[in-house]
Amino acid sequence: MHIRQLLWKMLSGTLTGLRLRASDKEIIKLEKFVITGGKPLHGEVTISGAKNAAVGVLPATILAADVCVIENLPDISDVAVSLKILSVLGAQIKMINRNTYEIDTTHLTGTNVPDDLSRQMRASYYFLGALLSRFGKAQVAMPGGCNLGPRPIDQHLKVFSALGAEDSVDYGMITVRAKEMKVFSALGAEDSVDYGMITVRAKEMNGAHIFFDKVSVGATMNGMLSAVMAKGQTILENCAKEPHVVDLANFLNMCGANIRGAGTDVIKVRGVEKMHGCTYSIIPDQIEAGSYMVAAAATGGDVLVKNVTPKHLEPITEKLRRAGVEVEEFDDAVRVRRTGDILPLKINTMPHPGFPTDMQPLMGVLLSVAKGTSTVTESVWDNRFRYVDELRKMGANVQVDGQVAVFEGVDKLTPAPLRALDLRAGAAMVVAALMADGTSEIEEIGHIERGYENIVEKLRGLGADISKVERMPAALDQAL
Ligand code: EPU
């Protein structure tokens, strides 16, 4: 039984008579972070592999139809779910160590991704592109992931159909074609989309020329996945240029694909007949690195952030420097130090190489204590200021009007009970709690653990007072 159903029954007093198994106890434990802030972070932290690259590379191993060894995988729940999906599809998976897995996709037995798994993360849509490319068909339930406002997939379907696939999105009662998707989502059909099932099928995949109407990381990566074995050349225009897009292209090329231009607006994919396995190491996580950089700055600390690609961090480094923070770049590390005030900034989130939307909530927390007024414009997602309500509980002075938030800097944040509303909003609350003198508790931390490996240990290594506490609601504990 799902935790929400259980909790609802508990709260509504209808728990009596429920027959629960001992293992349910595991599922319904509520976990939270308890953080006593006010101390500058000091020391060194090592950044893990990039979540958003790993969740593309893992489905891409399907195309190799061979043995791949993937190194530097972050030990996070989105990776665990991706590995589980591969295993359900028939891949043989061997754990070499906590961050390295051998994946043999020679003999796969299925092309349908189980609903419960695909709904656990956004990136399950990459299985559509990979399975379609290798087997000519795939079915994935409408992906889950953070609630950042409408998350349409029309550009993914556009690329699949241009390459020759038929697609259908089953909303429960109605089946709509790709072109109609835009209209449905514009009309606010988000809820019904959540229960949808996406099916793609192709007799033959042929190269095509596709211009994306919107710059999309997911559609660009799915474009490459679905085109690598299509006949002839595919040209993708108006592509996303994020480091994880380049990482996926590098992995696919090491497996024998012929992809040029990843990291620019135009990607050219010449279809190959067969691919093979390889050993590949995932790039460092740009957003995890940026999160520790902001945490160092926000607490007035001095932290060496190791195992990073400083070039990928430039949009973040540039803003931190403008805010008065010292950032020193090395070959594969950055040192972040703050001694003075935080200066106010103007930030506008944009696709790479613009300021990343995933850093926006973290930067918002930093600007909440800047000396003056900052303006933050969110240009990628419709609903990424939900963390502001949590931040207000800590005394922040923020006004949100549509896609723009105005931060009037306050002297300090005060501790409060907080919620992690999504992955990056949750990370932002961790930073806010580290800044506040006193003890804050953060609930719903499962969101944070989807994207940050070992966050408690890493922050403790920097001197933070943070612990993860597991507790069971008293009424439920008695019932079990
Ligand atoms: N969009 C469309 N149609 C589409 C696809 C996207 O209109 O078919 C729009 C979206 O609504 C959004 C914009 O295009 O306004 C960008 O969306 P994109 O497709 O780039 O996002 P995504 O691939 O779903 C990835 C990351 C997100 C990150 C965004 C933007 C993964 C698994 N997720 O999402 O990461 O915010 O790119 O950089 O790679 C996170 O890690 O916390 C996270 C949410």
Tab-separated table of C-alpha atoms in Angstrom, residues 139-464:
chain	number	residue	atom	x	y	z
A	139	GLN	CA	5.854	1.764	-23.645
A	140	VAL	CA	6.440	3.988	-20.634
A	141	ALA	CA	3.934	5.424	-18.194
A	142	MET	CA	3.873	9.230	-18.125
A	143	PRO	CA	7.024	10.050	-16.148
A	144	GLY	CA	6.975	11.459	-12.625
A	145	GLY	CA	9.644	13.718	-11.102
A	146	CYS	CA	9.557	17.143	-9.492
A	147	ASN	CA	6.400	19.233	-9.710
A	148	LEU	CA	7.747	22.311	-11.478
A	149	GLY	CA	4.564	23.142	-13.404
A	150	PRO	CA	3.476	21.588	-16.709
A	151	ARG	CA	6.124	19.239	-18.105
A	152	PRO	CA	5.000	18.502	-21.680
A	153	ILE	CA	6.789	15.923	-23.857
A	154	ASP	CA	5.548	17.149	-27.230
A	155	GLN	CA	9.099	17.782	-28.466
A	156	HIS	CA	10.121	14.211	-27.596
A	157	LEU	CA	7.159	12.868	-29.566
A	158	LYS	CA	7.946	15.253	-32.415
A	159	VAL	CA	11.360	13.684	-32.881
A	160	PHE	CA	10.042	10.127	-32.628
A	161	SER	CA	7.377	10.714	-35.259
A	162	ALA	CA	9.786	12.554	-37.586
A	163	LEU	CA	11.967	9.438	-37.517
A	164	GLY	CA	9.020	7.253	-38.453
A	165	ALA	CA	7.401	6.239	-35.186
A	166	GLU	CA	3.725	6.294	-34.440
A	167	ASP	CA	2.913	7.367	-30.962
A	168	SER	CA	-0.080	7.442	-28.752
A	169	VAL	CA	-0.616	8.891	-25.350
A	170	ASP	CA	-3.391	7.124	-23.541
A	171	TYR	CA	-5.022	9.426	-21.024
A	172	GLY	CA	-7.228	6.698	-19.643
A	173	MET	CA	-10.155	7.283	-21.995
A	174	ILE	CA	-8.841	9.245	-24.936
A	175	THR	CA	-5.890	8.577	-27.185
A	176	VAL	CA	-4.309	11.683	-28.664
A	177	ARG	CA	-1.643	12.085	-31.286
A	178	ALA	CA	1.568	13.998	-30.690
A	179	LYS	CA	0.505	17.192	-32.451
A	180	GLU	CA	-2.517	17.523	-30.229
A	181	MET	CA	-0.460	17.261	-27.064
A	182	LYS	CA	0.441	20.934	-27.055
A	183	VAL	CA	-3.222	21.895	-27.064
A	184	PHE	CA	-4.125	19.521	-24.281
A	185	SER	CA	-1.392	20.720	-22.001
A	186	ALA	CA	-2.089	24.357	-22.823
A	187	LEU	CA	-5.650	23.669	-21.717
A	188	GLY	CA	-4.288	22.488	-18.405
A	189	ALA	CA	-4.790	18.729	-18.833
A	190	GLU	CA	-1.796	18.066	-16.553
A	191	ASP	CA	-3.675	15.867	-14.111
A	192	SER	CA	-4.934	13.467	-16.690
A	193	VAL	CA	-1.494	13.400	-18.288
A	194	ASP	CA	-0.171	12.079	-15.004
A	195	TYR	CA	-2.136	8.880	-15.489
A	196	GLY	CA	-1.183	8.482	-19.153
A	197	MET	CA	0.696	5.778	-20.934
A	198	ILE	CA	3.051	6.640	-23.777
A	199	THR	CA	3.452	4.084	-26.537
A	200	VAL	CA	5.774	4.440	-29.516
A	201	ARG	CA	6.154	2.022	-32.403
A	202	ALA	CA	8.081	2.130	-35.678
A	203	LYS	CA	8.427	-0.344	-38.544
A	204	GLU	CA	11.518	1.462	-39.677
A	205	MET	CA	13.397	4.476	-38.412
A	206	ASN	CA	14.705	6.870	-41.045
A	207	GLY	CA	16.874	9.955	-40.559
A	208	ALA	CA	15.053	13.299	-40.583
A	209	HIS	CA	15.586	17.025	-40.103
A	210	ILE	CA	14.002	18.233	-36.880
A	211	PHE	CA	13.813	21.762	-35.508
A	212	PHE	CA	12.839	21.817	-31.833
A	213	ASP	CA	10.232	24.503	-31.078
A	214	LYS	CA	11.637	24.762	-27.585
A	215	VAL	CA	15.144	24.118	-26.232
A	216	SER	CA	14.706	20.899	-24.284
A	217	VAL	CA	17.343	18.780	-22.554
A	218	GLY	CA	15.116	15.713	-22.557
A	219	ALA	CA	13.987	16.020	-26.180
A	220	THR	CA	17.570	16.626	-27.373
A	221	MET	CA	18.795	13.527	-25.522
A	222	ASN	CA	15.842	11.452	-26.737
A	223	GLY	CA	16.531	12.763	-30.247
A	224	MET	CA	20.057	11.355	-30.135
A	225	LEU	CA	18.911	8.083	-28.557
A	226	SER	CA	16.259	7.475	-31.181
A	227	ALA	CA	18.392	8.546	-34.178
A	228	VAL	CA	21.638	6.616	-33.564
A	229	MET	CA	20.487	3.543	-35.484
A	230	ALA	CA	18.007	5.204	-37.881
A	231	LYS	CA	18.856	4.894	-41.585
A	232	GLY	CA	20.727	7.913	-42.964
A	233	GLN	CA	21.403	11.239	-41.316
A	234	THR	CA	19.340	13.042	-38.681
A	235	ILE	CA	19.824	16.737	-38.056
A	236	LEU	CA	18.549	18.115	-34.764
A	237	GLU	CA	18.323	21.922	-34.559
A	238	ASN	CA	17.754	24.264	-31.619
A	239	CYS	CA	19.274	21.663	-29.302
A	240	ALA	CA	19.996	21.937	-25.592
A	241	LYS	CA	23.714	22.371	-24.855
A	242	GLU	CA	23.897	21.195	-21.240
A	243	PRO	CA	27.005	19.213	-20.172
A	244	HIS	CA	24.858	16.087	-19.750
A	245	VAL	CA	23.749	16.316	-23.405
A	246	VAL	CA	27.428	16.204	-24.397
A	247	ASP	CA	28.082	13.370	-21.945
A	248	LEU	CA	25.363	11.209	-23.491
A	249	ALA	CA	26.724	11.898	-26.994
A	250	ASN	CA	30.243	10.951	-25.839
A	251	PHE	CA	28.964	7.705	-24.349
A	252	LEU	CA	26.992	6.812	-27.476
A	253	ASN	CA	30.012	7.586	-29.685
A	254	MET	CA	32.187	5.317	-27.537
A	255	CYS	CA	29.614	2.597	-28.214
A	256	GLY	CA	30.025	3.106	-31.968
A	257	ALA	CA	27.479	5.849	-32.721
A	258	ASN	CA	28.284	8.713	-35.097
A	259	ILE	CA	27.118	11.939	-33.404
A	260	ARG	CA	28.658	15.343	-34.076
A	261	GLY	CA	27.891	18.768	-32.702
A	262	ALA	CA	26.646	17.912	-29.196
A	263	GLY	CA	27.114	21.016	-27.067
A	264	THR	CA	26.103	23.292	-29.975
A	265	ASP	CA	22.680	24.233	-31.398
A	266	VAL	CA	22.909	21.660	-34.188
A	267	ILE	CA	23.545	17.957	-33.666
A	268	LYS	CA	24.099	15.636	-36.619
A	269	VAL	CA	23.572	11.921	-36.163
A	270	ARG	CA	24.553	9.493	-38.891
A	271	GLY	CA	22.788	6.192	-38.255
A	272	VAL	CA	24.925	3.099	-37.649
A	273	GLU	CA	23.807	-0.513	-37.999
A	274	LYS	CA	25.288	-1.902	-34.845
A	275	MET	CA	26.735	-0.642	-31.615
A	276	HIS	CA	28.894	-2.255	-28.938
A	277	GLY	CA	29.743	-1.960	-25.261
A	278	CYS	CA	32.374	0.243	-23.630
A	279	THR	CA	33.665	1.441	-20.280
A	280	TYR	CA	32.516	4.963	-19.517
A	281	SER	CA	32.811	7.382	-16.611
A	282	ILE	CA	29.959	9.841	-15.956
A	283	ILE	CA	30.888	13.557	-15.715
A	284	PRO	CA	30.775	15.326	-12.325
A	285	ASP	CA	27.426	16.790	-11.301
A	286	GLN	CA	27.269	20.488	-12.145
A	287	ILE	CA	24.301	21.179	-9.871
A	288	GLU	CA	25.591	19.188	-6.898
A	289	ALA	CA	28.863	21.139	-7.206
A	290	GLY	CA	26.959	24.426	-7.480
A	291	SER	CA	24.914	23.512	-4.404
A	292	TYR	CA	28.054	23.054	-2.266
A	293	MET	CA	29.510	26.267	-3.706
A	294	VAL	CA	26.397	28.159	-2.615
A	295	ALA	CA	26.394	26.425	0.773
A	296	ALA	CA	30.006	27.541	1.329
A	297	ALA	CA	29.161	31.112	0.328
A	298	ALA	CA	25.911	31.223	2.298
A	299	THR	CA	27.541	30.124	5.561
A	300	GLY	CA	30.536	32.445	5.129
A	301	GLY	CA	32.781	29.406	4.774
A	302	ASP	CA	35.818	28.254	2.831
A	303	VAL	CA	35.353	25.033	0.866
A	304	LEU	CA	37.354	23.209	-1.786
A	305	VAL	CA	34.828	21.543	-4.106
A	306	LYS	CA	36.690	18.649	-5.756
A	307	ASN	CA	36.075	16.430	-8.809
A	308	VAL	CA	34.350	19.115	-10.866
A	309	THR	CA	34.677	20.515	-14.380
A	310	PRO	CA	35.155	24.260	-13.686
A	311	LYS	CA	34.038	25.125	-17.235
A	312	HIS	CA	30.589	23.611	-16.513
A	313	LEU	CA	30.345	25.760	-13.393
A	314	GLU	CA	31.063	29.093	-15.095
A	315	PRO	CA	27.463	30.414	-15.073
A	316	ILE	CA	27.366	29.748	-11.302
A	317	THR	CA	30.898	30.991	-10.622
A	318	GLU	CA	30.186	34.240	-12.438
A	319	LYS	CA	27.094	35.000	-10.333
A	320	LEU	CA	28.828	34.089	-7.083
A	321	ARG	CA	31.726	36.412	-7.902
A	322	ARG	CA	29.287	39.237	-8.639
A	323	ALA	CA	27.716	38.564	-5.248
A	324	GLY	CA	31.105	39.230	-3.637
A	325	VAL	CA	32.150	35.615	-3.173
A	326	GLU	CA	35.713	34.543	-3.947
A	327	VAL	CA	35.902	31.603	-6.369
A	328	GLU	CA	39.293	30.192	-7.313
A	329	GLU	CA	39.411	27.699	-10.199
A	330	PHE	CA	41.806	24.738	-10.458
A	331	ASP	CA	41.977	21.935	-13.051
A	332	ASP	CA	39.298	19.809	-11.435
A	333	ALA	CA	38.302	21.765	-8.323
A	334	VAL	CA	37.026	25.170	-7.241
A	335	ARG	CA	37.628	26.885	-3.916
A	336	VAL	CA	34.788	29.043	-2.610
A	337	ARG	CA	35.389	31.556	0.188
A	338	ARG	CA	33.296	34.382	1.595
A	339	THR	CA	34.360	36.911	4.148
A	340	GLY	CA	32.235	39.993	3.327
A	341	ASP	CA	28.571	40.753	2.621
A	342	ILE	CA	26.512	39.110	-0.099
A	343	LEU	CA	25.775	41.669	-2.798
A	344	PRO	CA	22.381	41.726	-4.510
A	345	LEU	CA	22.045	40.245	-8.017
A	346	LYS	CA	19.777	40.075	-11.044
A	347	ILE	CA	19.337	36.493	-12.191
A	348	ASN	CA	17.443	35.104	-15.160
A	349	THR	CA	17.410	31.322	-15.599
A	350	MET	CA	18.180	30.119	-19.122
A	351	PRO	CA	19.229	26.935	-20.900
A	352	HIS	CA	23.001	26.273	-20.795
A	353	PRO	CA	25.266	28.272	-20.907
A	354	GLY	CA	22.785	30.559	-19.128
A	355	PHE	CA	22.209	30.427	-15.375
A	356	PRO	CA	20.725	26.959	-14.652
A	357	THR	CA	17.158	26.804	-13.405
A	358	ASP	CA	18.175	23.959	-11.083
A	359	MET	CA	20.390	26.436	-9.171
A	360	GLN	CA	17.671	29.081	-8.881
A	361	PRO	CA	16.192	28.027	-5.494
A	362	LEU	CA	19.695	27.707	-4.004
A	363	MET	CA	20.730	31.114	-5.261
A	364	GLY	CA	17.417	32.538	-4.000
A	365	VAL	CA	18.304	31.393	-0.485
A	366	LEU	CA	21.698	33.113	-0.717
A	367	LEU	CA	20.123	36.342	-1.988
A	368	SER	CA	17.621	36.369	0.855
A	369	VAL	CA	20.440	37.750	3.049
A	370	ALA	CA	22.085	40.020	0.444
A	371	LYS	CA	22.690	43.686	1.247
A	372	GLY	CA	19.933	45.109	-0.965
A	373	THR	CA	17.295	44.060	-3.473
A	374	SER	CA	17.744	41.150	-5.886
A	375	THR	CA	15.533	40.120	-8.785
A	376	VAL	CA	15.228	36.518	-9.874
A	377	THR	CA	13.390	35.623	-13.089
A	378	GLU	CA	12.511	31.982	-13.725
A	379	SER	CA	12.328	31.457	-17.493
A	380	VAL	CA	12.348	27.658	-17.747
A	381	TRP	CA	9.679	26.286	-15.377
A	382	ASP	CA	6.299	27.821	-14.456
A	383	ASN	CA	6.274	26.686	-10.872
A	384	ARG	CA	9.716	26.980	-9.342
A	385	PHE	CA	9.129	29.542	-6.603
A	386	ARG	CA	7.247	27.210	-4.245
A	387	TYR	CA	10.271	27.188	-1.926
A	388	VAL	CA	9.707	30.891	-1.240
A	389	ASP	CA	6.847	30.102	1.175
A	390	GLU	CA	9.215	27.912	3.177
A	391	LEU	CA	11.879	30.606	3.128
A	392	ARG	CA	9.401	33.175	4.410
A	393	LYS	CA	8.903	31.003	7.504
A	394	MET	CA	12.569	31.774	8.234
A	395	GLY	CA	12.050	35.526	8.015
A	396	ALA	CA	13.008	36.074	4.365
A	397	ASN	CA	11.376	39.017	2.606
A	398	VAL	CA	10.425	37.831	-0.880
A	399	GLN	CA	7.609	38.919	-3.191
A	400	VAL	CA	6.709	36.690	-6.121
A	401	ASP	CA	4.822	38.032	-9.105
A	402	GLY	CA	4.412	35.408	-11.818
A	403	GLN	CA	7.857	34.380	-12.974
A	404	VAL	CA	9.719	37.097	-11.063
A	405	ALA	CA	10.740	37.074	-7.415
A	406	VAL	CA	12.072	40.146	-5.647
A	407	PHE	CA	14.293	39.444	-2.648
A	408	GLU	CA	14.760	42.265	-0.111
A	409	GLY	CA	17.789	41.072	1.811
A	410	VAL	CA	17.305	40.521	5.569
A	411	ASP	CA	20.078	40.375	8.186
A	412	LYS	CA	19.653	36.701	8.934
A	413	LEU	CA	17.373	33.710	8.593
A	414	THR	CA	15.816	32.134	11.666
A	415	PRO	CA	15.249	28.379	12.163
A	416	ALA	CA	11.867	26.894	11.222
A	417	PRO	CA	10.128	23.606	10.439
A	418	LEU	CA	10.615	23.188	6.683
A	419	ARG	CA	9.547	20.951	3.814
A	420	ALA	CA	11.532	19.770	0.813
A	421	LEU	CA	8.941	20.494	-1.877
A	422	ASP	CA	11.084	19.112	-4.693
A	423	LEU	CA	14.701	18.134	-5.251
A	424	ARG	CA	16.321	21.551	-5.630
A	425	ALA	CA	13.833	23.316	-3.361
A	426	GLY	CA	14.832	20.725	-0.762
A	427	ALA	CA	18.553	21.359	-1.283
A	428	ALA	CA	17.837	25.065	-0.950
A	429	MET	CA	16.158	24.431	2.414
A	430	VAL	CA	19.235	22.526	3.584
A	431	VAL	CA	21.370	25.586	2.774
A	432	ALA	CA	18.853	27.894	4.467
A	433	ALA	CA	18.908	25.725	7.602
A	434	LEU	CA	22.724	25.755	7.592
A	435	MET	CA	22.593	29.582	7.579
A	436	ALA	CA	20.127	29.983	10.448
A	437	ASP	CA	21.361	30.112	14.066
A	438	GLY	CA	19.517	27.279	15.808
A	439	THR	CA	17.816	24.031	14.818
A	440	SER	CA	15.580	23.523	11.777
A	441	GLU	CA	13.897	20.328	10.668
A	442	ILE	CA	13.282	19.449	7.020
A	443	GLU	CA	10.601	16.934	6.084
A	444	GLU	CA	9.971	15.045	2.829
A	445	ILE	CA	13.697	14.563	2.305
A	446	GLY	CA	13.113	11.720	-0.163
A	447	HIS	CA	13.067	14.462	-2.802
A	448	ILE	CA	16.586	15.537	-1.831
A	449	GLU	CA	17.924	11.993	-1.808
A	450	ARG	CA	16.782	11.530	-5.414
A	451	GLY	CA	19.642	13.798	-6.458
A	452	TYR	CA	22.315	14.206	-3.760
A	453	GLU	CA	24.611	11.306	-2.892
A	454	ASN	CA	25.520	11.066	0.779
A	455	ILE	CA	24.467	14.610	1.543
A	456	VAL	CA	24.554	14.100	5.319
A	457	GLU	CA	28.081	12.649	5.333
A	458	LYS	CA	29.380	15.229	2.866
A	459	LEU	CA	28.026	18.155	4.906
A	460	ARG	CA	29.273	16.648	8.168
A	461	GLY	CA	32.700	16.417	6.549
A	462	LEU	CA	32.500	20.191	6.150
A	463	GLY	CA	31.656	20.661	9.820
A	464	ALA	CA	27.867	20.945	9.498
